[in-house]
Coordinates of C-alpha atoms in Angstrom, one line a residue:
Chain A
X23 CA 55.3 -119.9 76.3
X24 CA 54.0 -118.8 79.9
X25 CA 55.0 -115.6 79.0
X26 CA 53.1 -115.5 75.8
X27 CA 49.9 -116.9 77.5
X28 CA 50.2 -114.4 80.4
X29 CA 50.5 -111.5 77.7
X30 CA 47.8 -112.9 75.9
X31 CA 45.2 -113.1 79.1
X32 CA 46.2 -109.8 80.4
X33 CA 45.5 -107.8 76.6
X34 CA 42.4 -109.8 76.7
X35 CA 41.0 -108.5 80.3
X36 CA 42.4 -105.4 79.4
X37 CA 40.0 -105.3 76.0
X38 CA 37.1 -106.6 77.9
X39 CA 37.7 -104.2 80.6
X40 CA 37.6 -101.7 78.5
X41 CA 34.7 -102.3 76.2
X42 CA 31.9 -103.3 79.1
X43 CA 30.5 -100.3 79.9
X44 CA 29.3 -100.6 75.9
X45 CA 28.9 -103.6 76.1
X46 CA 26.4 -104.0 78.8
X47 CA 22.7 -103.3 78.8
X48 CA 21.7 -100.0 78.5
X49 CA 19.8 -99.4 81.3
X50 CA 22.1 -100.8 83.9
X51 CA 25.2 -98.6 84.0
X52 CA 27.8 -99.5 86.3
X53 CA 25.1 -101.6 88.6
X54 CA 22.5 -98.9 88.9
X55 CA 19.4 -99.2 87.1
X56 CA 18.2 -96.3 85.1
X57 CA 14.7 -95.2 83.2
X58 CA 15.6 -96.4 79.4
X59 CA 15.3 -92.5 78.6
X60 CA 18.0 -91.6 80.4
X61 CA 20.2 -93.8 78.5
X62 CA 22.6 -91.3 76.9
X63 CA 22.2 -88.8 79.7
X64 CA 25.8 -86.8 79.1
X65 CA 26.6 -87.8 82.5
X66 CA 26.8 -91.2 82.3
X67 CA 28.2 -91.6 79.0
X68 CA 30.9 -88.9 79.8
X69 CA 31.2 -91.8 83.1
X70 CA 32.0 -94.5 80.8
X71 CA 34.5 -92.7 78.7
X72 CA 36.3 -92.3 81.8
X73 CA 36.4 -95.4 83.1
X74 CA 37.1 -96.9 79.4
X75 CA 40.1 -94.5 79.0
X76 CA 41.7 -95.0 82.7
X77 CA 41.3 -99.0 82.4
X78 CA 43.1 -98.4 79.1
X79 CA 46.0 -96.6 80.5
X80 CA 46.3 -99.3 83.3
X81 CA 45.9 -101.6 80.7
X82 CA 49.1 -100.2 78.6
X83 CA 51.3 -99.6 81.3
X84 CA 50.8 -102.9 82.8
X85 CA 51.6 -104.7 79.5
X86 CA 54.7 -102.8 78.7
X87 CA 56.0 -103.3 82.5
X88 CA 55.6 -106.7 81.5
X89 CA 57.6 -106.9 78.2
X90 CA 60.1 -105.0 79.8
X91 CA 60.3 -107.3 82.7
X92 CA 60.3 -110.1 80.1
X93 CA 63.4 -108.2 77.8
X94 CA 65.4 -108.3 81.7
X95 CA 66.2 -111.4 81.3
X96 CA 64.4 -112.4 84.4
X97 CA 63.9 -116.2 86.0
X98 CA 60.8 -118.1 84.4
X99 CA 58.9 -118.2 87.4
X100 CA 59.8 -114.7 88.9
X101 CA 58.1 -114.0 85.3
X102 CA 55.1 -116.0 85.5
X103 CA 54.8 -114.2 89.0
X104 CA 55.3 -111.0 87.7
X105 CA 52.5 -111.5 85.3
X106 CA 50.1 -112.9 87.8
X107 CA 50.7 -110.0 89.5
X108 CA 50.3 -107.3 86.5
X109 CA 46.8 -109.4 85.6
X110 CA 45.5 -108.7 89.2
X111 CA 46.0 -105.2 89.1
X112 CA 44.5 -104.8 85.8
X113 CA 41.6 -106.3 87.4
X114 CA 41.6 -104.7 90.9
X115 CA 42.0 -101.1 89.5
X116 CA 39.0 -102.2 87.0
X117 CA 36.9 -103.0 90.0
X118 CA 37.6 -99.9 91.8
X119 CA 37.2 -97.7 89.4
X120 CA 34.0 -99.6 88.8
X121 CA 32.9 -98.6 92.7
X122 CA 34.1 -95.5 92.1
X123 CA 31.6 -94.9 89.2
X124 CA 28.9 -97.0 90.9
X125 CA 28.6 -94.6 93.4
X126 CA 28.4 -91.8 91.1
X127 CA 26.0 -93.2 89.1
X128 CA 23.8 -94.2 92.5
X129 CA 24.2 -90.1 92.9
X130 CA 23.5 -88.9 90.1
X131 CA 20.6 -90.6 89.9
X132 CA 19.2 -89.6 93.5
X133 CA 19.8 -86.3 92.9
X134 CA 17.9 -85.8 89.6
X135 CA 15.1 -88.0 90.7
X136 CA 14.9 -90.1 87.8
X137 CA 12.5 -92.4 87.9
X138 CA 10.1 -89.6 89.4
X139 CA 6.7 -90.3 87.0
X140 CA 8.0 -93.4 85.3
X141 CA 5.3 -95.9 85.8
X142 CA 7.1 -98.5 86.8
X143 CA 6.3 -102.3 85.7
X144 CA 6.9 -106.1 85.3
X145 CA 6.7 -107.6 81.3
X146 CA 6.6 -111.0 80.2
X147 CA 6.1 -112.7 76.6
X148 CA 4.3 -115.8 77.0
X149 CA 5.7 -117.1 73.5
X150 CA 9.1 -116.1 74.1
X151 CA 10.3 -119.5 75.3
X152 CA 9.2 -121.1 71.9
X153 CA 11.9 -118.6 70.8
X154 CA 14.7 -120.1 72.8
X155 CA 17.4 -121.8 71.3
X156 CA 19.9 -123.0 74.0
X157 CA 21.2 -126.5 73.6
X158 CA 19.5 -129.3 75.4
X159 CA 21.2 -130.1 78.2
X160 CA 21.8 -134.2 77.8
X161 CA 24.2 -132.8 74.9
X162 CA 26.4 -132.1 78.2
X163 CA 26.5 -136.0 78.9
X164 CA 27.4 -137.1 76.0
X165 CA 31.0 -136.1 76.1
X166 CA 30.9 -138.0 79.7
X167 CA 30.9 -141.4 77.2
X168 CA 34.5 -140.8 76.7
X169 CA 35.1 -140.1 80.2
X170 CA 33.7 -143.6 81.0
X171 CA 35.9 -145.2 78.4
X172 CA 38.9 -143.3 79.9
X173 CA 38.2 -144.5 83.3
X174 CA 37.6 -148.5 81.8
X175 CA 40.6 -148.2 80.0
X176 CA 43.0 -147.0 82.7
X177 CA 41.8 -149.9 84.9
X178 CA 42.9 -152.2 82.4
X179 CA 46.5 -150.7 82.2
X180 CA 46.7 -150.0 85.8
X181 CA 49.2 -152.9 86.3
X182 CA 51.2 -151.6 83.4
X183 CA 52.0 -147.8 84.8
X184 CA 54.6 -146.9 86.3
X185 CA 55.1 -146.4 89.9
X186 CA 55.0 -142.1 89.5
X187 CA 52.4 -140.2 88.0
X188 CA 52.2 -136.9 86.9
X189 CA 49.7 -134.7 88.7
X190 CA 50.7 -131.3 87.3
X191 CA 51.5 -130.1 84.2
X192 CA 53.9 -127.3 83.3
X193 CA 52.9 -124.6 80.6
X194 CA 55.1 -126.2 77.9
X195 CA 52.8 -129.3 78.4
X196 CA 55.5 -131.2 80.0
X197 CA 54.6 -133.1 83.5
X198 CA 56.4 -131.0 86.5
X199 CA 55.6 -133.0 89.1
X200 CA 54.6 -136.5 90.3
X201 CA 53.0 -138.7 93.1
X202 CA 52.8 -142.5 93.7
X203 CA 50.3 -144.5 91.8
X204 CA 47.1 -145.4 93.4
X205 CA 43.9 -146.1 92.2
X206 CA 42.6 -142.9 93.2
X207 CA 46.0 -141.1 91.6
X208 CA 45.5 -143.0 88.3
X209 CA 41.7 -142.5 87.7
X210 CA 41.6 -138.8 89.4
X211 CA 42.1 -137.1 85.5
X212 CA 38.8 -138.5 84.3
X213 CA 36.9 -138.0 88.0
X214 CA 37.8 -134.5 87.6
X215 CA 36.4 -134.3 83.9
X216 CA 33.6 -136.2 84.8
X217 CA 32.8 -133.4 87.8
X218 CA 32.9 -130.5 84.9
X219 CA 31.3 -132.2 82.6
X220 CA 28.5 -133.0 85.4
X221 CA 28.8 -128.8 86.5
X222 CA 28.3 -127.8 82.7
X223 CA 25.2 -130.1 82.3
X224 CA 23.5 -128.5 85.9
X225 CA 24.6 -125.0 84.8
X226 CA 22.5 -125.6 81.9
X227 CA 20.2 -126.8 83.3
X228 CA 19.2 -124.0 85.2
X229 CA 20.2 -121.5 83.2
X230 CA 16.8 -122.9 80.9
X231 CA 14.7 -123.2 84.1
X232 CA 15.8 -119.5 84.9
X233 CA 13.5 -116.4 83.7
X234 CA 13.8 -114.3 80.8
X235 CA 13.7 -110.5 81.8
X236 CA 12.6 -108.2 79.9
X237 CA 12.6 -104.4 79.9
X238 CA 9.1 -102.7 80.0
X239 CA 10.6 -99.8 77.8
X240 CA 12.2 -101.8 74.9
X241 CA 11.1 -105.0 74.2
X242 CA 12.3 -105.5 70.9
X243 CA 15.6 -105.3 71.6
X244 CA 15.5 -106.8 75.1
X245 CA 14.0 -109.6 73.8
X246 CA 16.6 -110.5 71.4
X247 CA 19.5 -109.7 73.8
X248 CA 18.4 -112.2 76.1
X249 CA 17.7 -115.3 72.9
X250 CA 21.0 -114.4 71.9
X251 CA 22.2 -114.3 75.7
X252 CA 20.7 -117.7 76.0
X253 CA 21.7 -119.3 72.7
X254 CA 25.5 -118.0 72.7
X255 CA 26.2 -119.1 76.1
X256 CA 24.9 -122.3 76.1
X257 CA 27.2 -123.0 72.9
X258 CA 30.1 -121.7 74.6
X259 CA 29.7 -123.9 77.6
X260 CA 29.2 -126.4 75.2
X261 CA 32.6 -126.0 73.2
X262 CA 34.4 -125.4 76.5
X263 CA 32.8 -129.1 78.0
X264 CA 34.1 -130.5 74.8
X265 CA 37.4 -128.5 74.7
X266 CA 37.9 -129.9 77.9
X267 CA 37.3 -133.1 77.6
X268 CA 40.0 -133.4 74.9
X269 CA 42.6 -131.5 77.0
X270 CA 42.1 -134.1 80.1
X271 CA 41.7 -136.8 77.4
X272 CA 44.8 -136.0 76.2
X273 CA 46.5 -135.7 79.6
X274 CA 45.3 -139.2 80.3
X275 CA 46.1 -140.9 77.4
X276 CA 49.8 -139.6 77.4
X277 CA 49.7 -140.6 81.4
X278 CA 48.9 -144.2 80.4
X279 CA 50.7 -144.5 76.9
X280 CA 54.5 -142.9 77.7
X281 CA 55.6 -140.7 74.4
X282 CA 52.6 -141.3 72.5
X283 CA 52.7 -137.7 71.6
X284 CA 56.1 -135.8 71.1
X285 CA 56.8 -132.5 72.7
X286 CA 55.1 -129.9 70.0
X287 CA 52.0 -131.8 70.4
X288 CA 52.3 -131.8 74.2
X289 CA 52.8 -127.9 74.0
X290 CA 50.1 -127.0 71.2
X291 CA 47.2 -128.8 72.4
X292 CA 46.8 -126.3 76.0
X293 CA 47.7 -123.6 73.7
X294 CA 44.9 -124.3 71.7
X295 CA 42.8 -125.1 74.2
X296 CA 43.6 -121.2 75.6
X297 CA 43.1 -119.9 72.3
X298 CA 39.7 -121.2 71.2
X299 CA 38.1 -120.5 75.1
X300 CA 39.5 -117.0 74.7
X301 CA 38.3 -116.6 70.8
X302 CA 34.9 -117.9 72.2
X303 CA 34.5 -115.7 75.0
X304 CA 35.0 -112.5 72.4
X305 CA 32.9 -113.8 70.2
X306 CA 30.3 -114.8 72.3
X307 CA 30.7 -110.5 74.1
X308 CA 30.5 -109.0 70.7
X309 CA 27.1 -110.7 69.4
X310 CA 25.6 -110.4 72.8
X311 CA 26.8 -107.0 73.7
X312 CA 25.9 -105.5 70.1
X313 CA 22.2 -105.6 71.1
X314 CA 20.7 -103.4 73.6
X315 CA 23.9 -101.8 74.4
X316 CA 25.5 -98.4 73.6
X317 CA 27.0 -100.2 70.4
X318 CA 23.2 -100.6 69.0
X319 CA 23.3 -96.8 68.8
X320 CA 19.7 -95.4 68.3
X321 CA 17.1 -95.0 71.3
X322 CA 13.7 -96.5 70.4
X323 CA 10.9 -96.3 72.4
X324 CA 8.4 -99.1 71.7
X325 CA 5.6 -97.8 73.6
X326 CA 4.1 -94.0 73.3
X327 CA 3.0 -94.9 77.0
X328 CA 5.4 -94.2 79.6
X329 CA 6.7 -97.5 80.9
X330 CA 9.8 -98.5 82.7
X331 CA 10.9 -101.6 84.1
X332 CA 10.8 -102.3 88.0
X333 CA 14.0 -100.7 89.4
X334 CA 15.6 -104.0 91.3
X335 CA 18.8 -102.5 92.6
X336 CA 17.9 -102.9 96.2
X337 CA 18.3 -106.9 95.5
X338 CA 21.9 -106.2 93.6
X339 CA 24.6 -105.5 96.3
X340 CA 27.3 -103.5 95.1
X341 CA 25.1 -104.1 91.9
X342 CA 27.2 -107.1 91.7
X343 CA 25.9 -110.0 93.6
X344 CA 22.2 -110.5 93.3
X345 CA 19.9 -112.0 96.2
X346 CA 16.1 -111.9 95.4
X347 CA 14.3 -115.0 97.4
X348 CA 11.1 -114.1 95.4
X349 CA 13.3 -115.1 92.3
X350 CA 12.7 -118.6 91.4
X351 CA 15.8 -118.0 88.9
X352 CA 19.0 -119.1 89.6
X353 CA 21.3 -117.6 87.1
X354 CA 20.4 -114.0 86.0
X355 CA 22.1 -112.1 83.6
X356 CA 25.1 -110.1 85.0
X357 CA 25.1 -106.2 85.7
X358 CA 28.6 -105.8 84.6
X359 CA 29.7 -108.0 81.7
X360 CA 28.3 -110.4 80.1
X361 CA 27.3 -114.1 81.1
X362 CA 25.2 -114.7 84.0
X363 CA 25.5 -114.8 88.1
X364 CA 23.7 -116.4 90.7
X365 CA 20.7 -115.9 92.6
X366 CA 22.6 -116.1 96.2
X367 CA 18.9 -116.4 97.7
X368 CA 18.6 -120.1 96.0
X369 CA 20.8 -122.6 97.6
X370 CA 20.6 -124.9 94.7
X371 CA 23.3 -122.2 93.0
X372 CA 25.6 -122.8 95.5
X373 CA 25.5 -126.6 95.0
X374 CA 26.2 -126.1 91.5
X375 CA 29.2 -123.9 91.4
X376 CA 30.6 -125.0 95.3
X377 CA 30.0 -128.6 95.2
X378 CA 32.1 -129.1 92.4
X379 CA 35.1 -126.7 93.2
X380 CA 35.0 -128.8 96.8
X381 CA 34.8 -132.1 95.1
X382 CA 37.9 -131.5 93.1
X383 CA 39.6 -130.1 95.8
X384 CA 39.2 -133.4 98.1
X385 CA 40.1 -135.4 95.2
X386 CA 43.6 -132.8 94.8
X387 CA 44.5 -133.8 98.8
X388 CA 43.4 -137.5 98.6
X389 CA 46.2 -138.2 95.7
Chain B
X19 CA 3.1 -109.3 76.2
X20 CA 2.4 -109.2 79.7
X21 CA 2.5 -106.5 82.2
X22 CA 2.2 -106.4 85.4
X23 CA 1.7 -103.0 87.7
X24 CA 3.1 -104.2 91.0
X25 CA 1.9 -100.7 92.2
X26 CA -2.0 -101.3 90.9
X27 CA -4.5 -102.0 93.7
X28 CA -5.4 -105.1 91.8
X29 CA -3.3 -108.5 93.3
X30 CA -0.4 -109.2 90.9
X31 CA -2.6 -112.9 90.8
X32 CA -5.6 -111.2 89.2
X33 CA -3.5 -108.8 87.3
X34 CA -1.7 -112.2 85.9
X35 CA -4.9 -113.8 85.6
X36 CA -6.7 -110.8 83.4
X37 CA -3.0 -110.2 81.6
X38 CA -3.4 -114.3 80.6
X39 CA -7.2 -114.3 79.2
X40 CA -6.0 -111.2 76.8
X41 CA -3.3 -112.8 75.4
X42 CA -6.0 -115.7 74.4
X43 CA -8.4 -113.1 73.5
X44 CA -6.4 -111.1 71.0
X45 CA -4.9 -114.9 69.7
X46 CA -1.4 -114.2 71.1
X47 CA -2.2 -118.0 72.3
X48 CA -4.9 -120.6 71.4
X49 CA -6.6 -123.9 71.9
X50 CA -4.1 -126.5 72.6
X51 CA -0.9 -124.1 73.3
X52 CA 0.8 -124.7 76.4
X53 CA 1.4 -121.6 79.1
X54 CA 5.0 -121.5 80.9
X55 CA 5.7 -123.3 83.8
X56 CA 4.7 -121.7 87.0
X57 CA 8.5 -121.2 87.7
X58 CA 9.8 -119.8 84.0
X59 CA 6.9 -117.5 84.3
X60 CA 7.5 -116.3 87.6
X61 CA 11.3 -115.9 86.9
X62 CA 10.0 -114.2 83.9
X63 CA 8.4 -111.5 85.8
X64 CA 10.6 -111.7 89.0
X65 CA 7.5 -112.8 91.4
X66 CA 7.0 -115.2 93.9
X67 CA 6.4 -118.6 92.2
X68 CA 2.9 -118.8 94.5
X69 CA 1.4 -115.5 92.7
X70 CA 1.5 -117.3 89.8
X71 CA 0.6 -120.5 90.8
X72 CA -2.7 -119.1 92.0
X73 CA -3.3 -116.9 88.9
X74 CA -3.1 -120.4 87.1
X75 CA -5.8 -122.3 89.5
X76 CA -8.2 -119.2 89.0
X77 CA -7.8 -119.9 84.9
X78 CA -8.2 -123.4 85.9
X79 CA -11.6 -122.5 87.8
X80 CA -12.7 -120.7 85.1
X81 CA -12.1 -123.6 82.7
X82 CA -9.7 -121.9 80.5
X83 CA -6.9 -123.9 80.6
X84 CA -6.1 -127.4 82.4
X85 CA -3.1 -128.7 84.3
X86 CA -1.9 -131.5 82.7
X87 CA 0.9 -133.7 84.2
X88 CA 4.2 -133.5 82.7
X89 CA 2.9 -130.8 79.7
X90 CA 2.0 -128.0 81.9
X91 CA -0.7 -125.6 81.9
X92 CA -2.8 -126.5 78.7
X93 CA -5.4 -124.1 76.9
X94 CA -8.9 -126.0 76.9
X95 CA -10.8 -123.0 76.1
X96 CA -13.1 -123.1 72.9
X97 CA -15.8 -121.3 70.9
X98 CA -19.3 -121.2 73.0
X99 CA -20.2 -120.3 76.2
X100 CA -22.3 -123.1 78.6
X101 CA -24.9 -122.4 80.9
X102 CA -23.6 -122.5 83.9
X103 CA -20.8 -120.5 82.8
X104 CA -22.7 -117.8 81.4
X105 CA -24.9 -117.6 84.9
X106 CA -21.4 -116.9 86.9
X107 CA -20.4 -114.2 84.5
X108 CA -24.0 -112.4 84.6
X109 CA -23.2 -112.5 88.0
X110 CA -19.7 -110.6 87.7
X111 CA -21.1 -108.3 85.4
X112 CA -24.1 -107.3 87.7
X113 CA -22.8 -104.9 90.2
X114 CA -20.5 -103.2 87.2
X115 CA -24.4 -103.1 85.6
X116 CA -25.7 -101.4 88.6
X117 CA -22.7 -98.7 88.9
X118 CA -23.7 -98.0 85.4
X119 CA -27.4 -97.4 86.2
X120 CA -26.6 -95.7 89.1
X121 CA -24.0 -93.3 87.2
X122 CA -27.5 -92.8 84.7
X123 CA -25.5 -94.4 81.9
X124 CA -27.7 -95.2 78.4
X125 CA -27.5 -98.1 76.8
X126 CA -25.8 -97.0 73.4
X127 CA -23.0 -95.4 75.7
X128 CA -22.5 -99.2 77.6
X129 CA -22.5 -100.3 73.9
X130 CA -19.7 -97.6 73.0
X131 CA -17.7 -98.3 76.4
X132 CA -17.9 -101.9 75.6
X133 CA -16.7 -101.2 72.0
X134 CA -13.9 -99.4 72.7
X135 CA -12.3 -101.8 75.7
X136 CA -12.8 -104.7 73.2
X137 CA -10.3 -102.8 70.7
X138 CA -8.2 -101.8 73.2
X139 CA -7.8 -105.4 74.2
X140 CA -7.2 -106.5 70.4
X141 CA -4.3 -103.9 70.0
X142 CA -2.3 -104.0 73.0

C-alpha cells in the first residue's frame, strides 16, 4: 500500500513538473516577466521543451529505480525511505533546472531589451468582482459543527477508553503507535481538525480580500484565468476541509468505538482520501492552466495600442517568493504553478499559514 | 477598464480619480452601484491602499459617489448639474479656456476638440 501511494505521488509531481511551464501564465516564464508579444519567442519556448523533457527523464528514471527497488524484495520502511527519497529528487532537480532556466530567461531578456517601447501600465475592471464566484467563506465553518460534536462526544466516553491511545497511524490505516490517555491525548484529533478547518476558512478569507491582476495586454483572457483561479481553488479547499474532516472523523470515531470499522475500511478511507486531493489538484491545473497559457494556443492582442503590464519582478525573489509592502494582497497568484503564495510583506500571511503549523505542533509535544 | 500610467506626470490618485468618472460616463457603472473597496481595488492595481483612498475622498468632494458604512463607496451621482457645482467647474475649465485663446483657437475647433474627447471617452 505505501508503496503504491509513494508511486502514485511521485508520477503525479512528475506530470505536474512536467506540464507547468504550459501550464502557467504566458507572460511569466520561469519567474521573469515578459511583454505578452514575446510570448512564443523561439527562445523561450525552445526553454520549456528543455526543461519539460529533462524533468521527464528524471521523472522515468526515478520511477523505475523505484519498482526495481520494490521487485528486490526490500524491508517496508527501507522502501517507504527509498521513495521519500526518489520524490525529493524529482523535486530538487525540478527546482534547479527551474534556476537554471530562470536565469536564462532573466538573460535573455536583458540582452534583447524587451520591454524597450512597451508602455508599461496598471489595469483594473471595476465590475470584475461582481464576476467572482469563490465560495463564501462561513461554508468553511460549517464542517467545524461536526468537530464540536466529536469533541462533546469524546468527553462523554472519556471514562470508557482505554488507557492507550493511538496517535499515529500506519499507511494500511492500522494504529502504529500509542500514548497514555489524557484529556489533551483524547480530544487532540478534533483540536487538530478544528485548527485546519479554522486555516481553510482564513485562507479564504483572504484570498477574496486579495486583488485581481490583470494583464494590460490581454484582458480577456486574464480575466477569465483569474475567475477561474478564484472559483476552482476555493472549491478545492473546500472538498479538501470536507475530505478532511471525514478522515479525522473517522480516526476518532474508531479511537472511541474499538472495531467499529474492519480492516478494508480502515485501509480504503486514506486511500481515498489521497486519491480525490490528488484527482482535485489535476483537475483544478487543467481548467486553470488551459486559459492564458501556452495550451490556449493563439496570441490575441486586445488593444491596437501598445500596452504591457507593469514588469513586477524586482518584488519576486528568485521569481518565487513575492514581497511588495505596497500590496494590500495577501495571496497572489504563483509564478510557477498554479495556486497562490503569500505576500511575505503582510504579516497577517504568516499568521495564517505559521500559526496553525505551530499550534499543531505544540499540541504533537503536549500528548 | 482602468488603467493607470504609473509613468504619466499626473498622480496615480488623479489618474484613478479621472479613470473612475469615465467608467460612470461611458455607463460601465451607474447610480446606485457600489465601487470596490479601497483595499480590493488597490490589490487590483498593486498600489498603496492610501492612493486610492484619496482618489475616493476627491470623488467624494465632488459629490460623485458617498462613503456609506458597511456598503462601501456608493454612486450618488445623477442627471443635472447645481449651481454651485457648475461655478467650480467654470473655474477648472478657465485656464484650459485661456490656453485655447492664447493658442488663437476658434470656437468651432473647441467645439470639434470637445467632440472628439467625448467619443474617445465613450469607446475606450
Amino acid at each position: 500500500m505505501a508503496f503504491t501511494m509513494l508511486l502514485i505521488t511521485i508520477l503525479f509531481i512528475s506530470v505536474i513538473q512536467v506540464a507547468i511551464p504550459f501550464l502557467i501564465k504566458r507572460t511569466v516564464v520561469f519567474g521573469v516577466t515578459i511583454p505578452y508579444e514575446q510570448a512564443s519567442h523561439p527562445m523561450l519556448q525552445s526553454y520549456k521543451r528543455k526543461y519539460a523533457i529533462l524533468t521527464f527523464l528524471v521523472g522515468i528514471t526515478v520511477m523505475i529505480s523505484y519498482i526495481l527497488g520494490n521487485q528486490s524484495a526490500m524491508e517496508e520502511t527501507k522502501l517507504v525511505l527509498f521513495g521519500m527519497i526518489s520524490l525529493f529528487v524529482v523535486l530538487l532537480t525540478s527546482l534547479s533546472l527551474y534556476f537554471y532556466f530562470h536565469y536564462k530567461t532573466m538573460n535573455l531578456k536583458k540582452r534583447e531589451e524587451w520591454f524597450r517601447g512597451v508602455k508599461q501600465v496598471r489595469v483594473a475592471d471595476l465590475a470584475l468582482r461582481s464576476k467572482d464566484e469563490m465560495l463564501p467563506s462561513y461554508v468553511h465553518l460549517i464542517p467545524s459543527l461536526i468537530t464540536v460534536m466529536l469533541i462533546i462526544l469524546s468527553a462523554q466516553l472519556f471514562d470508557q477508553l482505554p488507557n492507550q491511545i493511538p496517535t499515529h497511524w500506519g499507511p494500511n490505516g492500522q494504529p502504529d503507535a500509542f500514548t497514555d490517555k489524557s484529556w489533551m491525548s483524547v480530544i487532540s484529533l478534533p483540536l487538530i481538525l478544528f485548527i485546519f478547518q479554522t486555516m481553510f476558512f482564513g485562507i479564504n478569507y483572504y484570498t477574496k480580500r486579495s486583488g485581481i491582476k490583470l494583464n494590460a495586454a490581454n484582458v480577456t483572457s486574464a480575466k477569465l484565468r483569474q475567475l477561474r483561479l478564484r472559483k476552482y481553488t476555493s472549491w478545492f479547499l473546500f472538498i479538501t476541509n470536507i475530505l478532511l474532516t471525514i478522515l479525522f472523523s473517522f480516526l476518532q470515531l474508531n479511537l472511541l468505538y474499538e472495531n467499529l470499522f474492519n480492516d478494508s475500511v480502515l485501509m480504503l478511507v486514506p486511500f481515498a482520501f489521497f486519491a480525490i486531493i490528488l484527482a482535485g489538484a489535476l483537475g483544478l491545473a487543467i481548467k486553470v492552466g488551459k486559459v492564458d497559457s501556452d495550451l490556449e494556443g493563439t496570441l490575441v492582442m486586445d488593444h491596437t495600442k501598445k500596452q504591457d503590464s507593469i514588469d513586477e519582478d524586482r518584488y519576486w525573489k528568485g521569481g518565487l517568493i513575492y514581497y511588495n509592502p505596497n500590496d494590500p494582497s495577501i495571496f497572489v497568484e504563483k509564478r510557477f504553478g498554479i495556486g497562490y503564495t503569500i505576500n511575505l510583506a503582510n504579516p497577517i500571511g504568516y499568521l495564517i499559514l505559521f500559526l496553525p503549523v505551530a499550534l499543531i505542533l505544540l499540541i504533537q509535544f503536549t500528548i | 477598464m482602468l488603467t493607470i500610467d504609473p509613468e504619466s506626470t499626473v498622480p496615480i490618485y488623479l489618474q484613478l480619480r479621472n479613470e473612475i468618472m469615465e467608467a460612470i460616463a461611458r455607463g460601465d457603472l451607474s447610480t446606485g452601484d457600489t465601487l470596490p473597496s479601497v483595499r480590493a481595488l488597490a490589490g487590483d492595481l498593486g498600489v498603496n491602499m492610501h492612493t486610492v483612498n484619496k482618489s475616493y475622498h476627491e470623488l467624494v468632494s465632488k459629490e460623485i459617489i458617498e462613503i456609506v458604512p458597511k456598503k462601501g463607496a456608493v454612486i450618488i451621482v445623477d442627471e443635472g448639474v447645481s449651481n454651485q457645482r457648475l461655478a467650480l467647474m467654470s473655474a477648472e475649465f478657465r485656464p484650459l479656456l485661456a490656453e485655447a485663446l492664447v493658442r488663437g483657437m476658434k470656437e468651432e475647433e473647441l467645439q470639434r476638440l470637445i467632440t472628439t474627447i467625448m467619443n474617445n471617452i465613450k469607446e475606450d
